[in-house]
């Protein structure tokens, strides 16, 4: 088990003890993958726990839901307040936050429109996605034989549960040999992204990353990394990237909320650059680390400091089994 349980999970407006946050086995989302979710991180900063780009993540959640004709019973602001409360009630300072909206129990068959929509927000301590060590030393990746879902069949820009079977196939394929992550190509053979991260290469000082037409998820970390890189004076191009360009790159790295920024030092058994994390990757890694921890003034606005009012209510004071949240 790689989940470190917290105390409470916000479920449809109520705080439920962690172990009681369960769903029925006939939930629509379990059978057909009809759910949309987000992965968000909260960091300990000198101004208190702060959620990185919370509004952007919640906007993407609402966008993903709309793309699958799912109307959420909560507005962005209610979800934002609920997220803050999940952090404070669990007494967390640094954590990973997972909101999910899914079609619940009561309706079987493929038309999801009459199935209820359940919304939950959990938060727990989750360390580096690809391992603490990998952030320093880099990972070995493999170009997957599975193509990334394309916009003829699904919606690559949506963060929808069922779509992740594609990432699961690629991840399992990559983990069997001696790789830690898979990189997927689109249906034209261009590079898309990792199973849960966006990808970049550096060649002759220029940063290159696949664009929106390459079936990628519009990563919030990606947007942040591109802005930081441009602010530092680097050129960032969004364009088609051929598979072999990865092998020929001076540097390759991945970015995502869970993974943060991770160097890739080998792809399909080709060492990248010198087989060690590159200099520009290092610079961006450090700058991103400053941004998420509130040490970089220009990016302070990306941090949504958790409302201190809630800090006055320690999770320990909560004695009832089910507590109605202020947001419910
Ligand atoms: N592509 C995919 C397919 C993806 O799942 C993620 C996030 C990204 C790119 C990067 O997006 P962003 O987090 O907005 O920068 N993957 C989430 C889920 C990971 C998981 O295994 O669960 C995450 O990083 O939270």
CSV table of C-alpha atoms and ligand atoms in Angstrom, one decimal, residues 37-40 57 60 96 98 126 129 148 159 164 167 193-198 217-222 255-259, ligand 1:
chain,number,residue,atom,x,y,z
A,37,UNK,CA,-10.3,13.9,-11.4
A,38,UNK,CA,-7.4,16.1,-10.5
A,39,UNK,CA,-4.0,15.7,-8.8
A,40,UNK,CA,-3.0,18.8,-6.8
A,57,UNK,CA,-6.8,22.6,-11.2
A,60,UNK,CA,-9.6,21.8,-15.4
A,96,UNK,CA,-1.3,15.5,-2.5
A,98,UNK,CA,-7.2,14.1,-5.2
A,126,UNK,CA,2.5,11.4,-1.0
A,129,UNK,CA,6.0,10.0,-7.6
A,148,UNK,CA,-1.6,7.7,-26.6
A,159,UNK,CA,-8.4,14.2,-17.1
A,164,UNK,CA,-6.1,6.1,-17.9
A,167,UNK,CA,-1.5,4.9,-19.3
A,193,UNK,CA,3.9,12.6,-23.0
A,194,UNK,CA,4.6,10.2,-20.1
A,195,UNK,CA,1.9,8.1,-18.5
A,196,UNK,CA,1.3,10.8,-15.9
A,197,UNK,CA,3.6,13.6,-17.0
A,198,UNK,CA,4.3,16.1,-19.8
A,217,UNK,CA,-3.0,16.7,-21.3
A,218,UNK,CA,-2.8,20.5,-20.8
A,219,UNK,CA,-0.6,20.2,-17.8
A,220,UNK,CA,-0.6,22.9,-15.2
A,221,UNK,CA,3.0,22.1,-14.2
A,222,UNK,CA,3.7,22.3,-18.0
A,255,UNK,CA,6.8,17.3,-15.4
A,256,UNK,CA,3.6,16.7,-13.5
A,257,UNK,CA,1.9,17.5,-10.2
A,258,UNK,CA,2.8,14.1,-8.7
A,259,UNK,CA,6.2,13.8,-10.3
B,1,LIG,N1,-0.2,14.0,-18.5
B,1,LIG,C1,-0.9,13.1,-17.9
B,1,LIG,C2,-1.5,12.0,-18.7
B,1,LIG,C3,-1.1,13.3,-16.5
B,1,LIG,O1,-1.9,12.3,-15.9
B,1,LIG,C4,-0.6,14.4,-15.8
B,1,LIG,C5,-0.8,14.5,-14.4
B,1,LIG,C6,0.2,15.3,-16.6
B,1,LIG,C7,0.4,15.1,-17.9
B,1,LIG,C8,0.7,16.5,-15.9
B,1,LIG,O2,-0.3,17.4,-15.6
B,1,LIG,P1,-0.2,18.4,-14.3
B,1,LIG,O3,-0.3,17.6,-13.1
B,1,LIG,O4,-1.4,19.3,-14.5
B,1,LIG,O5,1.1,19.2,-14.5
B,1,LIG,N2,-0.9,13.3,-13.6
B,1,LIG,C9,-1.5,13.3,-12.3
B,1,LIG,C10,-1.9,11.9,-11.9
B,1,LIG,C11,-0.8,10.9,-11.5
B,1,LIG,C12,-1.4,9.6,-10.9
B,1,LIG,O6,-0.7,8.6,-11.1
B,1,LIG,O7,-2.5,9.6,-10.4
B,1,LIG,C13,-0.7,14.0,-11.3
B,1,LIG,O8,0.5,14.3,-11.5
B,1,LIG,O9,-1.2,14.4,-10.2
